Each structure stands twice: as structure tokens, then as C-alpha cells.
PDB file of C-alpha atoms in Angstrom:
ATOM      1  CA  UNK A   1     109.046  57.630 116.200  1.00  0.00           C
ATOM      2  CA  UNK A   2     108.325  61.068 115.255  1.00  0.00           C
ATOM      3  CA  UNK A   3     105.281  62.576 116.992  1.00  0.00           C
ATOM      4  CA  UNK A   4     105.251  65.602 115.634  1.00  0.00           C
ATOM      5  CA  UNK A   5     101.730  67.419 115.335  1.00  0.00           C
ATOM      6  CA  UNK A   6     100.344  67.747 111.865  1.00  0.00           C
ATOM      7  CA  UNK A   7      98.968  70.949 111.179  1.00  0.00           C
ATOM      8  CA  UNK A   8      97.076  71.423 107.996  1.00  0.00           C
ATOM      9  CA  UNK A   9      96.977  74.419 106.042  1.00  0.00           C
ATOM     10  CA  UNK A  10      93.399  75.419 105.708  1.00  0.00           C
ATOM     11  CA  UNK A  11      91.703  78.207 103.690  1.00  0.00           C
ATOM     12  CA  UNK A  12      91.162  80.160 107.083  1.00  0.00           C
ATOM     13  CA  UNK A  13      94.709  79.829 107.938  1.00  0.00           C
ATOM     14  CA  UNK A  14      95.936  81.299 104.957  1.00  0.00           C
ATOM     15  CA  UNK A  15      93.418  83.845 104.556  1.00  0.00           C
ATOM     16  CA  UNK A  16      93.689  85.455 107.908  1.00  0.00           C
ATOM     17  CA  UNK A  17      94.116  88.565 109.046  1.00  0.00           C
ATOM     18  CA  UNK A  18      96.234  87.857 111.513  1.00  0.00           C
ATOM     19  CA  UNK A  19      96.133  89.362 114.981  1.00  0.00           C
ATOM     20  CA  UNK A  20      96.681  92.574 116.320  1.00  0.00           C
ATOM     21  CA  UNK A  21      98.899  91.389 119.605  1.00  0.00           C
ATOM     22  CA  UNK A  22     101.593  88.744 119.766  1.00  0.00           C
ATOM     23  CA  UNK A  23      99.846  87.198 122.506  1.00  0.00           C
ATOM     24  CA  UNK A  24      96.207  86.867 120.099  1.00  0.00           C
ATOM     25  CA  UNK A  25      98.124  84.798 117.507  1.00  0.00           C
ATOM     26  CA  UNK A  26      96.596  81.021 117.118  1.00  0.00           C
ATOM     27  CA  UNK A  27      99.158  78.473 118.132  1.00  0.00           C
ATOM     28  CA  UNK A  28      98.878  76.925 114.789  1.00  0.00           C
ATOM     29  CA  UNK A  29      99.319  79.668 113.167  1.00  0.00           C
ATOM     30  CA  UNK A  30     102.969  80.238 115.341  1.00  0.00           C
ATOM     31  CA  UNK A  31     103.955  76.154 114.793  1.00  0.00           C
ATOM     32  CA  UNK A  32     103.343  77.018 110.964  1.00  0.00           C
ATOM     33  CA  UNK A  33     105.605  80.197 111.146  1.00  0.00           C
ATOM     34  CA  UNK A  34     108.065  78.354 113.108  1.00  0.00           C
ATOM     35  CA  UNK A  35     108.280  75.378 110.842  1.00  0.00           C
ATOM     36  CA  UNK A  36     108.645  77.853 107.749  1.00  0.00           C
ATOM     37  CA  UNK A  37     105.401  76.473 106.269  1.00  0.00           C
ATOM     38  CA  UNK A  38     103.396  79.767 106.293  1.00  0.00           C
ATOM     39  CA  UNK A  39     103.953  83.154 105.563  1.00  0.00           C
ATOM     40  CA  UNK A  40     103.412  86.227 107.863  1.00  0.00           C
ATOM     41  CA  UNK A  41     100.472  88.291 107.342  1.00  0.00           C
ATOM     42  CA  UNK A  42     101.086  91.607 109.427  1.00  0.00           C
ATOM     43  CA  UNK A  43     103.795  93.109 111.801  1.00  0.00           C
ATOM     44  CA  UNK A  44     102.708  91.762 114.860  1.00  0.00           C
ATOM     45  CA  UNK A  45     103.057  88.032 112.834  1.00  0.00           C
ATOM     46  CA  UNK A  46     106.110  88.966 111.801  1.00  0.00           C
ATOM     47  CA  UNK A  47     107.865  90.185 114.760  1.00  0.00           C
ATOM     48  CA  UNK A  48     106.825  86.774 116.770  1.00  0.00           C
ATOM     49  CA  UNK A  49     108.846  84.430 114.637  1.00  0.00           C
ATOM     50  CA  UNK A  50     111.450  82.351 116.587  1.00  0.00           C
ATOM     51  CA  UNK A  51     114.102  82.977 114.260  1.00  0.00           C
ATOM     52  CA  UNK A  52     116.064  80.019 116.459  1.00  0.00           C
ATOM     53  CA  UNK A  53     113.655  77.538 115.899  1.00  0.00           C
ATOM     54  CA  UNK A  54     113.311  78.015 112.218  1.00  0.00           C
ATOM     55  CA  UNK A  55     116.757  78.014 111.357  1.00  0.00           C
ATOM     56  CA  UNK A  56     116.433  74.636 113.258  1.00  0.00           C
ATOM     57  CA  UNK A  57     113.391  73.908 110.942  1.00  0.00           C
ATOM     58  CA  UNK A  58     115.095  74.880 107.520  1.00  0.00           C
ATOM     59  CA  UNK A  59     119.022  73.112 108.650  1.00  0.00           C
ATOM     60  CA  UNK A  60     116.994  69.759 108.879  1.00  0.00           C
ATOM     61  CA  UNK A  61     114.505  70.223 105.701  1.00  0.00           C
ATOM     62  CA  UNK A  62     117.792  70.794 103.746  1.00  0.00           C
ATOM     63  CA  UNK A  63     119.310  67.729 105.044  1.00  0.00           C
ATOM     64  CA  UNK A  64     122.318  69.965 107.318  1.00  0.00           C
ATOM     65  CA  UNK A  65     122.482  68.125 110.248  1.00  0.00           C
ATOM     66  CA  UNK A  66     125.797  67.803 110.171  1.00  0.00           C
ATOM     67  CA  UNK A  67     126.468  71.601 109.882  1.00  0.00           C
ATOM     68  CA  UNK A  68     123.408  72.514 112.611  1.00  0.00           C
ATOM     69  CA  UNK A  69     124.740  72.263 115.980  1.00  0.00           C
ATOM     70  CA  UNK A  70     127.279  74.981 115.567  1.00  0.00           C
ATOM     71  CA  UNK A  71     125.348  77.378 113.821  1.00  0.00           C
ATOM     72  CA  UNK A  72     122.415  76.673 116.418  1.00  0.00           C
ATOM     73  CA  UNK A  73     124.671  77.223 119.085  1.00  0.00           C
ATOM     74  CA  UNK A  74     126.384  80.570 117.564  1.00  0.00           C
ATOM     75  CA  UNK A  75     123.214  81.854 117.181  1.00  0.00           C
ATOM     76  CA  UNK A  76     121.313  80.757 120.208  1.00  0.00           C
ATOM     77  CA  UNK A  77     124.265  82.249 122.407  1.00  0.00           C
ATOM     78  CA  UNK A  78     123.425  85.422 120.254  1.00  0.00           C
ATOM     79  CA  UNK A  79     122.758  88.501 123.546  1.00  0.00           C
ATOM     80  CA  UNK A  80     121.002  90.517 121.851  1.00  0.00           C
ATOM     81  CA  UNK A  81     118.208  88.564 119.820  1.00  0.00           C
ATOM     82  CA  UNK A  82     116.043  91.225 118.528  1.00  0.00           C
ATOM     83  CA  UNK A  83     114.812  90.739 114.942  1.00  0.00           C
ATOM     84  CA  UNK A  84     117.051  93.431 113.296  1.00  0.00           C
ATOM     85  CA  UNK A  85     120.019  91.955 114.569  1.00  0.00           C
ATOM     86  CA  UNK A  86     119.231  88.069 114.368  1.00  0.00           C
ATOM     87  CA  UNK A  87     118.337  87.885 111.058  1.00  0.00           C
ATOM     88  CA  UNK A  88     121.823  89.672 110.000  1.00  0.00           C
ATOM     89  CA  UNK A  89     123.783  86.765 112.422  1.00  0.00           C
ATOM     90  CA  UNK A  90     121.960  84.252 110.637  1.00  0.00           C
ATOM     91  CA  UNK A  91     122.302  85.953 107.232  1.00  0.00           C
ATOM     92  CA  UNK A  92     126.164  85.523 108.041  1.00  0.00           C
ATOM     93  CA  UNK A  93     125.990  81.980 109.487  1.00  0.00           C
ATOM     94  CA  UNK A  94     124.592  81.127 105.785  1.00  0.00           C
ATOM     95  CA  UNK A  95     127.040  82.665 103.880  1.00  0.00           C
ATOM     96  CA  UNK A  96     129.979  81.180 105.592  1.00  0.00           C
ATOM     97  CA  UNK A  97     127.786  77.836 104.805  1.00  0.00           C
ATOM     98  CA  UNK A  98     127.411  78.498 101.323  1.00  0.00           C
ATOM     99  CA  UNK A  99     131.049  80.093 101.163  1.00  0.00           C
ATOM    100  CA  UNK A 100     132.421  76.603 102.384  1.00  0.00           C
ATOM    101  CA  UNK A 101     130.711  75.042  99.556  1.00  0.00           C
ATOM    102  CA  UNK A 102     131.439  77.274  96.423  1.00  0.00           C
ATOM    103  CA  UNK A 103     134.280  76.527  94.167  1.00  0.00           C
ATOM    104  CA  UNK A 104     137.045  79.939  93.696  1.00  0.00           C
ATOM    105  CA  UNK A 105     136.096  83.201  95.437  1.00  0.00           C
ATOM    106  CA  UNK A 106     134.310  84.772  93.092  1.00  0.00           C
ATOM    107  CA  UNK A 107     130.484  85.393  94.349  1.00  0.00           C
ATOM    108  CA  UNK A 108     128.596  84.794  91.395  1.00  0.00           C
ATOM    109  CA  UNK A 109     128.560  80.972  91.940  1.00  0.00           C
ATOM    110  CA  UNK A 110     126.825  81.608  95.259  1.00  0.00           C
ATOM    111  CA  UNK A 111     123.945  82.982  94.256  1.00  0.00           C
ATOM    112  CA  UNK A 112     123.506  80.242  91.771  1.00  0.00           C
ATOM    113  CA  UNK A 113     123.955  77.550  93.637  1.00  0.00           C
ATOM    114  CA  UNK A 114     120.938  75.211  94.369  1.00  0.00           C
ATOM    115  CA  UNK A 115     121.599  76.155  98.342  1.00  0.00           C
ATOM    116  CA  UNK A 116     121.089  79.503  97.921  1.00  0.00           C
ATOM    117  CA  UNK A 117     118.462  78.984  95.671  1.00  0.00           C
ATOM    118  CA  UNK A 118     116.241  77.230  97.320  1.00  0.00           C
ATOM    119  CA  UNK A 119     116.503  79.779 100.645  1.00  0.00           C
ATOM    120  CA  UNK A 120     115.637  83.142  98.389  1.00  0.00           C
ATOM    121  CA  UNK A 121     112.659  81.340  96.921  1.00  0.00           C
ATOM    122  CA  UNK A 122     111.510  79.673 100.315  1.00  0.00           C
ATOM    123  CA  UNK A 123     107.854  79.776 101.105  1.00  0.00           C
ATOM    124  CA  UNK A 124     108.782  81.544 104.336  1.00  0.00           C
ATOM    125  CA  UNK A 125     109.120  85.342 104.383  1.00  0.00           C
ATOM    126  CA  UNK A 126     111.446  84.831 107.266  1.00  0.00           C
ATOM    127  CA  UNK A 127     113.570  82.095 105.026  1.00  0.00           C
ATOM    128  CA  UNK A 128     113.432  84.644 102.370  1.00  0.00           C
ATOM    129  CA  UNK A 129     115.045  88.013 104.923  1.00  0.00           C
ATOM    130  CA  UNK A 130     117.743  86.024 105.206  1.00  0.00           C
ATOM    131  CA  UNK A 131     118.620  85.207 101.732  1.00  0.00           C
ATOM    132  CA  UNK A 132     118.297  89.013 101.486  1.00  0.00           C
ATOM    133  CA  UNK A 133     120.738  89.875 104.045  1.00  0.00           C
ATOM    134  CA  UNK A 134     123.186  87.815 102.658  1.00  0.00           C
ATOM    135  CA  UNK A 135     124.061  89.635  99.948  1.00  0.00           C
ATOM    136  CA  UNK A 136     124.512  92.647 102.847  1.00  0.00           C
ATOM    137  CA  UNK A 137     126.831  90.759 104.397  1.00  0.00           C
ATOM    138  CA  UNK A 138     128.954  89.960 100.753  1.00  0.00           C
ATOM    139  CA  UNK A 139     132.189  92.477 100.633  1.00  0.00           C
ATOM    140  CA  UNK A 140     133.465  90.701  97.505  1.00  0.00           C
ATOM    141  CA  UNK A 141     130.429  92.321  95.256  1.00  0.00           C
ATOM    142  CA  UNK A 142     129.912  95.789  93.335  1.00  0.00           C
ATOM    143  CA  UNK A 143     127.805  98.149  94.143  1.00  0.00           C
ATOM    144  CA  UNK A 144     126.095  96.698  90.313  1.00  0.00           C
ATOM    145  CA  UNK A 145     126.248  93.501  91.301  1.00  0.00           C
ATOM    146  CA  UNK A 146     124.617  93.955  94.499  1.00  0.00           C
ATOM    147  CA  UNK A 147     121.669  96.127  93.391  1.00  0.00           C
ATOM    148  CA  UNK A 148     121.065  92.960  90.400  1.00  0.00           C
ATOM    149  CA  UNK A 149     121.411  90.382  92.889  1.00  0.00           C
ATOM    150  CA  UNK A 150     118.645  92.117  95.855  1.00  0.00           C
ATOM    151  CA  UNK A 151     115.967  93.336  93.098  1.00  0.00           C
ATOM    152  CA  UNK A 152     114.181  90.058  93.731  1.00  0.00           C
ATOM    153  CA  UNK A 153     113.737  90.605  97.516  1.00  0.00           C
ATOM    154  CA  UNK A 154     113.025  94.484  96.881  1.00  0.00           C
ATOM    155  CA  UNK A 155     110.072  93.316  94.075  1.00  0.00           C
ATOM    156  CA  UNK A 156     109.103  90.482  96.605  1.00  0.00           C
ATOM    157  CA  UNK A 157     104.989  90.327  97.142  1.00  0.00           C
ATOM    158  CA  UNK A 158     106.074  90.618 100.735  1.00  0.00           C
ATOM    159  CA  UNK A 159     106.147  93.543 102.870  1.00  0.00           C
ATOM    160  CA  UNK A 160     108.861  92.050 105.294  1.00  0.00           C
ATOM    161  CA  UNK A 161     110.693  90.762 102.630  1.00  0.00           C
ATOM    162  CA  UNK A 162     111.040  94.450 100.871  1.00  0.00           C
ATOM    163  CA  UNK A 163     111.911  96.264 104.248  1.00  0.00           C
ATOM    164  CA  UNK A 164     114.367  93.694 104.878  1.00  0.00           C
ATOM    165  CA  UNK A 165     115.913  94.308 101.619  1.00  0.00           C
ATOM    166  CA  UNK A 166     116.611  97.725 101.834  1.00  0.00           C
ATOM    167  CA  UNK A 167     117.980  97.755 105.939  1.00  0.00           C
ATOM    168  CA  UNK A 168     120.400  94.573 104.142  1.00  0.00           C
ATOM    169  CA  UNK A 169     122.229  97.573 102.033  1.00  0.00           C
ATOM    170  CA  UNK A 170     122.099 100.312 104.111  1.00  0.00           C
ATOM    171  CA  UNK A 171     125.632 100.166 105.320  1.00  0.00           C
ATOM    172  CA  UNK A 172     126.549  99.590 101.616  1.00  0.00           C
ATOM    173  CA  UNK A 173     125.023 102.924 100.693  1.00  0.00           C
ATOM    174  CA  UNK A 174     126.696 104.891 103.437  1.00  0.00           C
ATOM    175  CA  UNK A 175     129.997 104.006 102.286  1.00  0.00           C
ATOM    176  CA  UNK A 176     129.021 104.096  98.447  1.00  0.00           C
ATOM    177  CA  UNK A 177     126.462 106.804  97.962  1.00  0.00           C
ATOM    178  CA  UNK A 178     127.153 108.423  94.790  1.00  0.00           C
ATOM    179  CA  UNK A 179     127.719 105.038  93.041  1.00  0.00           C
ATOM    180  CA  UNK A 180     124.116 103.654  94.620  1.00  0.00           C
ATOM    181  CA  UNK A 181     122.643 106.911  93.435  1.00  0.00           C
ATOM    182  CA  UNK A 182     123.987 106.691  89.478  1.00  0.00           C
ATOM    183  CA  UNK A 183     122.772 103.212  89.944  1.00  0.00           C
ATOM    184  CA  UNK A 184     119.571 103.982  91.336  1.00  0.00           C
ATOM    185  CA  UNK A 185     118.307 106.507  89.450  1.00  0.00           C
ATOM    186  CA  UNK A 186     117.260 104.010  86.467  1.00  0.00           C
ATOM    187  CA  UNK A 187     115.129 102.220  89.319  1.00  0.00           C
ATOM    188  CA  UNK A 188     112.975 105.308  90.320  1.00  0.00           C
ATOM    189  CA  UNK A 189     111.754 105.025  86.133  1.00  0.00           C
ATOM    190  CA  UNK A 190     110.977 101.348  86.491  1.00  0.00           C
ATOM    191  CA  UNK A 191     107.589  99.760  85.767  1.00  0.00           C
ATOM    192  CA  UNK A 192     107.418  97.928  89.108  1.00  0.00           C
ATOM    193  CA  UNK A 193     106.281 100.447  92.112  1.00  0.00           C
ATOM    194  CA  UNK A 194     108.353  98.349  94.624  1.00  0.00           C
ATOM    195  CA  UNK A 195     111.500  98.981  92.249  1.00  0.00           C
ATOM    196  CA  UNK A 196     110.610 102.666  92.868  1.00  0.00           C
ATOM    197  CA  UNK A 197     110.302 102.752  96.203  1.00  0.00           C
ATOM    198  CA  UNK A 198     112.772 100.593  96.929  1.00  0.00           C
ATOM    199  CA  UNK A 199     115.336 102.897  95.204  1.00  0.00           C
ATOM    200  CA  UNK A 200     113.862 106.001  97.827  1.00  0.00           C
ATOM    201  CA  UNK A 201     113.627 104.235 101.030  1.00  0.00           C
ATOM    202  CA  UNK A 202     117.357 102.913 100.489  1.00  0.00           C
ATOM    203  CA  UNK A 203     118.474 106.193 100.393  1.00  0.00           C
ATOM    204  CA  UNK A 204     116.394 107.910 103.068  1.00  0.00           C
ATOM    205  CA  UNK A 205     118.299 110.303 105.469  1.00  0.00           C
ATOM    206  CA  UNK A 206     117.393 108.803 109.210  1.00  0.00           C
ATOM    207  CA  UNK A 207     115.128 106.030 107.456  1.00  0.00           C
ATOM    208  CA  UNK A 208     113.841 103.741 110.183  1.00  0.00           C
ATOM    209  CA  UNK A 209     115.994 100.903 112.105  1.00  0.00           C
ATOM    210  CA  UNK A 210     118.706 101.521 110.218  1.00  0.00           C
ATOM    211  CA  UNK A 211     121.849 103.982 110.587  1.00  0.00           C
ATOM    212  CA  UNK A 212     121.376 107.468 109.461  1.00  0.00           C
ATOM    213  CA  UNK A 213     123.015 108.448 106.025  1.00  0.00           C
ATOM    214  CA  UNK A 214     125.145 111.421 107.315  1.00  0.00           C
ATOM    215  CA  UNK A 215     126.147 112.843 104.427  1.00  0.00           C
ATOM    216  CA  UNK A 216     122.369 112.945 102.805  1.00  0.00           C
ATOM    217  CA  UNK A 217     121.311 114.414 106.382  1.00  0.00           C
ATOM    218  CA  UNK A 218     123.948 117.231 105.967  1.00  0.00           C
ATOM    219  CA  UNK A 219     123.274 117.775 101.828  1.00  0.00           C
ATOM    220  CA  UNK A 220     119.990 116.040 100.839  1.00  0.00           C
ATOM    221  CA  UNK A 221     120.586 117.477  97.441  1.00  0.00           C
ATOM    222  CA  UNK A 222     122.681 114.538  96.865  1.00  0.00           C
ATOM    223  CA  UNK A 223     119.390 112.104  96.293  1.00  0.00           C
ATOM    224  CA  UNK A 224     116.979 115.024  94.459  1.00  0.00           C
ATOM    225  CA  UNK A 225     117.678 113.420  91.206  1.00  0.00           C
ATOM    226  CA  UNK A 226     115.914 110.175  92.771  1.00  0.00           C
ATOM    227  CA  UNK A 227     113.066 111.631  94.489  1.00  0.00           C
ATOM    228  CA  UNK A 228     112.367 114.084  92.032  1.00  0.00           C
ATOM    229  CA  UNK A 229     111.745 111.219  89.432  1.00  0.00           C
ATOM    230  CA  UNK A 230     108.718 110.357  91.624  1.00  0.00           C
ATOM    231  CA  UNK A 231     107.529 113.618  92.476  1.00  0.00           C
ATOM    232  CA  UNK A 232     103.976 112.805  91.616  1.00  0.00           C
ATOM    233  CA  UNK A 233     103.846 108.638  91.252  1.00  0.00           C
ATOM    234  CA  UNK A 234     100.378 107.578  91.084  1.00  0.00           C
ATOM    235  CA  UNK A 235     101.360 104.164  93.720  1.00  0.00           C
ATOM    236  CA  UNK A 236     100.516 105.559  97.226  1.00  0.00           C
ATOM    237  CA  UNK A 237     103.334 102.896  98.327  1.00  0.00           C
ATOM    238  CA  UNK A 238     105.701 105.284  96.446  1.00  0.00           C
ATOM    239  CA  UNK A 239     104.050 108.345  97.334  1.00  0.00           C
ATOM    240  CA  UNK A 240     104.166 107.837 101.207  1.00  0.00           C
ATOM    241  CA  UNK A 241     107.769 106.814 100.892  1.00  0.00           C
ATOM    242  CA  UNK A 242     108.708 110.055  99.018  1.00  0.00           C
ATOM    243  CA  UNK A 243     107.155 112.022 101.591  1.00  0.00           C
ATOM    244  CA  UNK A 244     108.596 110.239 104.483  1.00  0.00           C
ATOM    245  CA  UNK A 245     111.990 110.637 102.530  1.00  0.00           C
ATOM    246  CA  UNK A 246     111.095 114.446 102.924  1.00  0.00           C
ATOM    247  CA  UNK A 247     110.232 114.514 106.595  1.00  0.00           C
ATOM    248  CA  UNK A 248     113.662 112.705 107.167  1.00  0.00           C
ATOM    249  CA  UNK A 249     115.688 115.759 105.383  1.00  0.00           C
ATOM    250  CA  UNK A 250     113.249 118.172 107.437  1.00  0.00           C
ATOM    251  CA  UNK A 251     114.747 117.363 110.480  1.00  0.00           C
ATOM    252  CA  UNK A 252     118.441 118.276 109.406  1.00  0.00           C
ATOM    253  CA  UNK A 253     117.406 120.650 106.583  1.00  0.00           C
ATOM    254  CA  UNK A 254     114.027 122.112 107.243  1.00  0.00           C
ATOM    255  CA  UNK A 255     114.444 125.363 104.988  1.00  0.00           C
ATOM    256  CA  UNK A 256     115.389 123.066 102.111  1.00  0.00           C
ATOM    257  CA  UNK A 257     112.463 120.816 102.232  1.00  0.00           C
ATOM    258  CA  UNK A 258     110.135 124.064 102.102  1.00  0.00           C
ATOM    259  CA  UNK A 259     111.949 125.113  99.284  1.00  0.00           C
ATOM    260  CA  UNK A 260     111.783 121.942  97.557  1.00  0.00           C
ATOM    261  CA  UNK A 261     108.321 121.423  98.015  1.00  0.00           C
ATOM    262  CA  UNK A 262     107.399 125.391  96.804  1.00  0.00           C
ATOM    263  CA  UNK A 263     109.262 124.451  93.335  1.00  0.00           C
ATOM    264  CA  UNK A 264     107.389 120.802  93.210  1.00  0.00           C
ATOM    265  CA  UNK A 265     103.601 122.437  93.386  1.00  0.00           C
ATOM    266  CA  UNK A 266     104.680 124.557  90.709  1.00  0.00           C
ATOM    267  CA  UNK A 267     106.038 122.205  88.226  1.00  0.00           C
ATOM    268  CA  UNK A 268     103.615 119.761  89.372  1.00  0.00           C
ATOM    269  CA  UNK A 269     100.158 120.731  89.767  1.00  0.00           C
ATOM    270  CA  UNK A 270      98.842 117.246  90.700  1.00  0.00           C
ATOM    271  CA  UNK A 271      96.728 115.460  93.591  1.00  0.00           C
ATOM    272  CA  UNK A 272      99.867 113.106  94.005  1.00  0.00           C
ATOM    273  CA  UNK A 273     102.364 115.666  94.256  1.00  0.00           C
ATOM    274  CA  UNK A 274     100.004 117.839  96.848  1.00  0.00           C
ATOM    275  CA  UNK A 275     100.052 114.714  99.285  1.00  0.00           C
ATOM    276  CA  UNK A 276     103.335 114.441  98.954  1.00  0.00           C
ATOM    277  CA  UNK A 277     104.357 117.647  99.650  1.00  0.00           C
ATOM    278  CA  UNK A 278     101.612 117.649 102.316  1.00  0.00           C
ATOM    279  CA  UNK A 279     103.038 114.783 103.959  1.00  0.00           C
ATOM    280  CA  UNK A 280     106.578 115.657 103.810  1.00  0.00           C
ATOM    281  CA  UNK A 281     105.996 118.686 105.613  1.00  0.00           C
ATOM    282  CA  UNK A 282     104.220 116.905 108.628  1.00  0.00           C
ATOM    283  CA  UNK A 283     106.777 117.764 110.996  1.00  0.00           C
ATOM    284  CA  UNK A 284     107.057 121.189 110.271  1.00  0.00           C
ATOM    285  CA  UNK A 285     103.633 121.928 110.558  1.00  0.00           C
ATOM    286  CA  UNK A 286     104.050 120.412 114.459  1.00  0.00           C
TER     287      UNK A 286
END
């Protein structure tokens, strides 16, 4: 017999705040995360999922028992288990999955197929970070085909999911750059602000954990086409991602940021553009 606790998903639950320490969050609220029935609210929410115990969760809702006590293993055995490099192994453990069951070796049937499907539209955020970092993890695609294949997870209505999105492509972009940047610079004109800012926090220089785009670090010129485009968005979500973009190339290229900001107040004499530039320049002004 299963005895299993029932928890039910009340208004409160789903409309809470969610807690400021790891340590504050409801034990309901952590059996729903864990079970993949509720999504994260904040940081703190989403750093405390067992990634471990949800796989577990999601293997047996999708009927994969046969295929879950390797992969559980693999990934429990895993030394370092920090978020940033769990969800990757399991990202991985998935695709092999979902290789073993595609027809040919092309990709595109992958990312149709009901499997994959059904984990890039899960309710969990979590769920959803992996289906994300699969397509990292994909050598066969294009630099195209990748960008078409992750604008769902960079437009997600989740902030993990979005982050996630970006750090799945980040090694993509250091050995691609000028291709993700031809690519990209239709995104920084799209209608959707998460579009935009997806297409500037992919290519920031130092960026946050994620590897550092060298060759942006030593000639952020590269990306002004992008960031430019957005020199005076009206989404603050955009705006604070422009500027952080511009503290990044501070660090490496301080004289060029100054410059760069000089020429945007006077093309651009705007209360977006001001913050920007404001912002951007927050580590010089230390």
C-alpha cells in the first residue's frame, strides 16, 4: 500500500511569497517542490530543490522505472551536487534517454518527441531547467537551430527557467560568438522583453556562474551592435541587464565603457538610457 502523504494545493500555497531562508520554507511547500507539483517562487525556493529526489519523482510519473536505477545512481554518486552543476548531469542523463529512443541521428526528432515534450512543458520550473540544458548539452545542432529550439525557456514566465536558459548556451557562445551575435541581433528588436534580454545576458563578458567570454572581455566592441539596440528599452528587466552587461566590460575595458556611455547620453537623451548608463558605471564610481 502506498502511504504517501497527500498534500493539497491551496490558494495560500500557491500564492506565497515564499521564504527568505532555506531553513523558513514550510515542509509542504518542499514535498510539493520535490514531487514536481509546484513551482518555485524566489531564490531561496529555488536553490532548496532536491534535484535527486525529483528526478526520482518525474522517472516514475513517466512510467521509467526500468531506466531509473542507473540514472539515480549516476547522479546520486554525482561529488559535487551544487545546482549549477546537477542540473547539467541530469540535463545529460535525459538526453542519452531520449537519444536511445529517437529514430536516425538527426536532432530534430528529439525535441518533438512526446518525452521531451512533456519535460519542457512540466509544471515544475526545475523539470523545465533541465529540458533547457539539454539542448546545451546537443553538439549535433546549429548555432540557428539552437537559438529556435531554447526561445521557449528564454520567454518562460519563470525567472529560473530564463537564467537557466542562458548559463545552458554559454559554452556554445564562447566557441561561436560571431555566429550567436548575427543571430542575436534580430532578438534585441523583438516584442517580448525576455527575448531582449535574453539575447544581452547570453553574451555578457564575466556574466554570473558561468565562464567568462574572453574574447568579449578583451574587445567588447564585438556585442555593441546588441546592446546598443537596447540602449534606452523602456522594460527595467532589460535595462538592468544592459547595464550589468556594461559593468562586466568595465572591469576589462573601463576607458571604453566611459566612452560608450558619453556617446549614448548624447544620442539618447532619455530617463532609460541615464539609468543605464548610471548603472553601468557603478563600479567605476567605487
Amino acid at each position: 500500500m502506498n502511504n504517501e502523504r497527500i498534500v493539497v494545493l491551496t490558494d495560500e500555497l500557491l500564492d506565497r511569497k515564499g521564504a527568505r531562508k532555506m531553513s523558513e520554507i514550510p515542509h509542504e511547500v518542499i514535498e510539493l517542490l520535490q514531487k514536481g507539483q509546484l513551482q518555485t517562487v524566489n531564490l531561496t525556493e529555488w536553490l532548496a530543490v532536491d534535484h535527486v529526489t525529483l528526478l526520482q519523482h518525474v522517472l516514475d510519473e513517466l512510467g521509467l522505472a526500468e531506466e531509473s536505477s542507473p540514472i539515480i545512481r549516476r547522479v546520486s554518486n554525482l561529488a559535487d551536487k551544487k545546482v549549477m552543476k546537477i542540473i547539467p548531469a541530469i540535463a545529460l542523463e535525459w538526453k542519452v534517454l531520449l537519444d536511445s529512443r529517437s529514430v536516425g541521428d538527426s536532432s530534430t526528432e528529439l525535441y518533438k518527441s512526446e518525452l521531451y515534450v512533456t519535460l519542457a512543458q512540466h509544471h515544475s520550473d526545475s523539470v523545465r531547467c533541465w529540458a533547457a540544458y539539454i539542448i546545451g548539452q546537443d553538439q549535433r545542432m546549429s548555432v540557428h537551430d539552437k537559438l529556435v529550439n531554447i526561445r521557449p525557456f528564454a520567454a518562460d514566465s519563470h525567472f529560473g527557467v530564463r537564467e537557466i536558459a542562458w548559463m545552458a548556451l554559454r559554452e556554445d557562445i564562447i566557441n561561436n560568438l560571431i555566429e550567436f551575435i548575427h543571430y542575436l541581433s534580430d532578438w534585441v528588436h523583438d516584442e517580448d522583453a525576455n527575448i531582449r534580454r535574453y539575447a544581452i545576458e547570453l553574451t555578457r563578458p564575466q556574466g554570473v556562474w558561468a565562464k567568462h567570454i574572453i574574447a568579449l572581455k578583451e574587445n567588447p566592441q564585438l556585442a555593441l551592435p546588441l546592446i546598443e539596440s537596447v540602449l534606452s528599452d523602456p522594460a527595467k528587466y532589460v535595462q538592468d541587464s544592459v547595464s550589468n552587461w556594461l559593468n562586466d566590460a568595465s572591469k576589462t575595458n573601463p576607458e571604453w565603457v566611459k566612452q560608450i556611455c558619453q556617446q549614448w547620453l548624447k544620442i539618447s537623451d532619455t530617463k532609460e538610457t541615464k539609468r543605464i548608463v548610471t548603472r553601468g558605471q557603478r563600479s567605476l564610481a567605487k
